[in-house]
Coordinates of C-alpha atoms in Angstrom, one line a residue:
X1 CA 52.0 -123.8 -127.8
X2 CA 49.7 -125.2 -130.6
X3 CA 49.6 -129.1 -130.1
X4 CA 50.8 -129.1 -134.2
X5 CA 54.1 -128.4 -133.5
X6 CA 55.2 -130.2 -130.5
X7 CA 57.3 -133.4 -131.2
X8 CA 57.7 -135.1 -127.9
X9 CA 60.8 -137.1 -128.8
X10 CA 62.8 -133.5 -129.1
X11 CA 61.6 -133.2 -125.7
X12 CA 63.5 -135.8 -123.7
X13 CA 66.4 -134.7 -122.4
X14 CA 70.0 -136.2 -123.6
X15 CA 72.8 -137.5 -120.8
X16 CA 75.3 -134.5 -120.4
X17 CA 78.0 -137.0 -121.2
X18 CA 76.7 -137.4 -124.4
X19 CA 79.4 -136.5 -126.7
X20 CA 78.9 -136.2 -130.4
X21 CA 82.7 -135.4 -131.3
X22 CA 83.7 -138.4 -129.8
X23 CA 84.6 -141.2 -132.4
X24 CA 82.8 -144.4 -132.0
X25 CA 80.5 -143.0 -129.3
X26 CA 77.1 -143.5 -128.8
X27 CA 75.9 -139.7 -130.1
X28 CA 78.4 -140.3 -133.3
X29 CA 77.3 -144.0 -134.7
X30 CA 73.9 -143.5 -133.8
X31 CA 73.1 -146.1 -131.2
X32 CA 70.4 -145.4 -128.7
X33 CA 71.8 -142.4 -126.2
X34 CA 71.3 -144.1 -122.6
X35 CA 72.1 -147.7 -123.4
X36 CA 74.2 -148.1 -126.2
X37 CA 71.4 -150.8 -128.4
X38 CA 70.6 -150.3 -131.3
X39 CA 68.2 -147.1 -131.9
X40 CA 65.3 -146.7 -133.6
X41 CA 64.1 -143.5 -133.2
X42 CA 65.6 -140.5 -133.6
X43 CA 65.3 -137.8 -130.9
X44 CA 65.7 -134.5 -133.2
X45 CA 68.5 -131.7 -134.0
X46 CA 70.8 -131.1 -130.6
X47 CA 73.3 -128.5 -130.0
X48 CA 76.0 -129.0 -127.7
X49 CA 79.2 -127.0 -126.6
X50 CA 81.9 -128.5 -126.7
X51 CA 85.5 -127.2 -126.1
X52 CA 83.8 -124.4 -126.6
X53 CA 82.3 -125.0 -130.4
X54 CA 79.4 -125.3 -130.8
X55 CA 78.2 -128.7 -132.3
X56 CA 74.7 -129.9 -133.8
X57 CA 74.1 -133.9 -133.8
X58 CA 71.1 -136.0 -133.8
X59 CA 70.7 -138.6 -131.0
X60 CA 68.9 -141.4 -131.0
X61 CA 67.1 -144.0 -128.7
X62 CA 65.8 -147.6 -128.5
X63 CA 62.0 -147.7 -127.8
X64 CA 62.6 -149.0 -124.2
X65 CA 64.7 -146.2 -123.2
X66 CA 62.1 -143.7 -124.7
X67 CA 59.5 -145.3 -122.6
X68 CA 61.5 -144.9 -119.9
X69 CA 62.6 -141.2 -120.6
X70 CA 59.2 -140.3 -121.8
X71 CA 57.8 -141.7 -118.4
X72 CA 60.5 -140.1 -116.4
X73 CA 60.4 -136.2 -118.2
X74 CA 56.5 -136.7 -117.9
X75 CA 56.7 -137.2 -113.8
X76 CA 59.3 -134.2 -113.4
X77 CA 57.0 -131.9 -116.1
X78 CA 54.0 -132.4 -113.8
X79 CA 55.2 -132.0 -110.6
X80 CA 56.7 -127.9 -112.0
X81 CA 54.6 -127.2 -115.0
X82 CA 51.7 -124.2 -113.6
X83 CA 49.6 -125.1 -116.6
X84 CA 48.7 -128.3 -115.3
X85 CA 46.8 -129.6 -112.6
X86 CA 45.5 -132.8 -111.2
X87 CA 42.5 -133.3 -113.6
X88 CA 43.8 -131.1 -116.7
X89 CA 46.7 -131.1 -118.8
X90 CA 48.7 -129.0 -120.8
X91 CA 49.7 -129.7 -124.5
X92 CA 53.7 -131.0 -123.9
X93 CA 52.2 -132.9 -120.3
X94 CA 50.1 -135.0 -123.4
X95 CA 52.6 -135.2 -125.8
X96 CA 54.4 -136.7 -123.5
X97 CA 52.4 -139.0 -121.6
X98 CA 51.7 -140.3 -125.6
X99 CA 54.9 -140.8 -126.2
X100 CA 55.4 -142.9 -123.0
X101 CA 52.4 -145.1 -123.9
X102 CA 53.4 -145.4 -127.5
X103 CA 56.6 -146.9 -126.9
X104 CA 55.4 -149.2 -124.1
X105 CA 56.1 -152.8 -125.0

């Protein structure tokens, strides 16, 4: 995939209990996904299935949780991606490892 169009926040996985019908949840009044704060970044267009309808929200995430997720999804992608190995990486292996230093605090 061309570096361009890779957006590493769209690339960290959501909690499955994430629930964007739900009223006053986390997904629904826009507060950061994993810990409920107050969320500054937005982590792209989701679909979920729900009762089976389909439903698009936008989650979002405080910066230490996307340090955190970033760090996290980075560790599981190189442990199963092929493309990368121990001195090369692949194009979403940097996105993400940017991401995880970008948000560091």
């Amino acid at each position: 995939m061309n570096s361009d169009f890779l957006n590493a926040l769209e690339m960290l996985p959501v909690p499955r209990t994430a629930d964007p019908t739900r009223p006053g949840g986390r997904a629904a009044r826009g507060r950061c996904i994993w810990c409920g704060k107050a969320a500054a970044l937005s982590l792209g267009p989701r679909l979920k299935v729900i009762g089976g309808a389909l439903h698009r929200f936008t989650p979002r995430a405080c910066e230490d949780c996307t340090h955190r997720e970033a760090e996290r999804t980075h560790t599981a992608h190189r442990r199963t991606c092929a493309r990368c190995t121990g001195w090369e990486h692949c194009h979403d292996s940097q996105a993400l490892h940017q991401l995880a230093l970008e948000t560091r605090r």
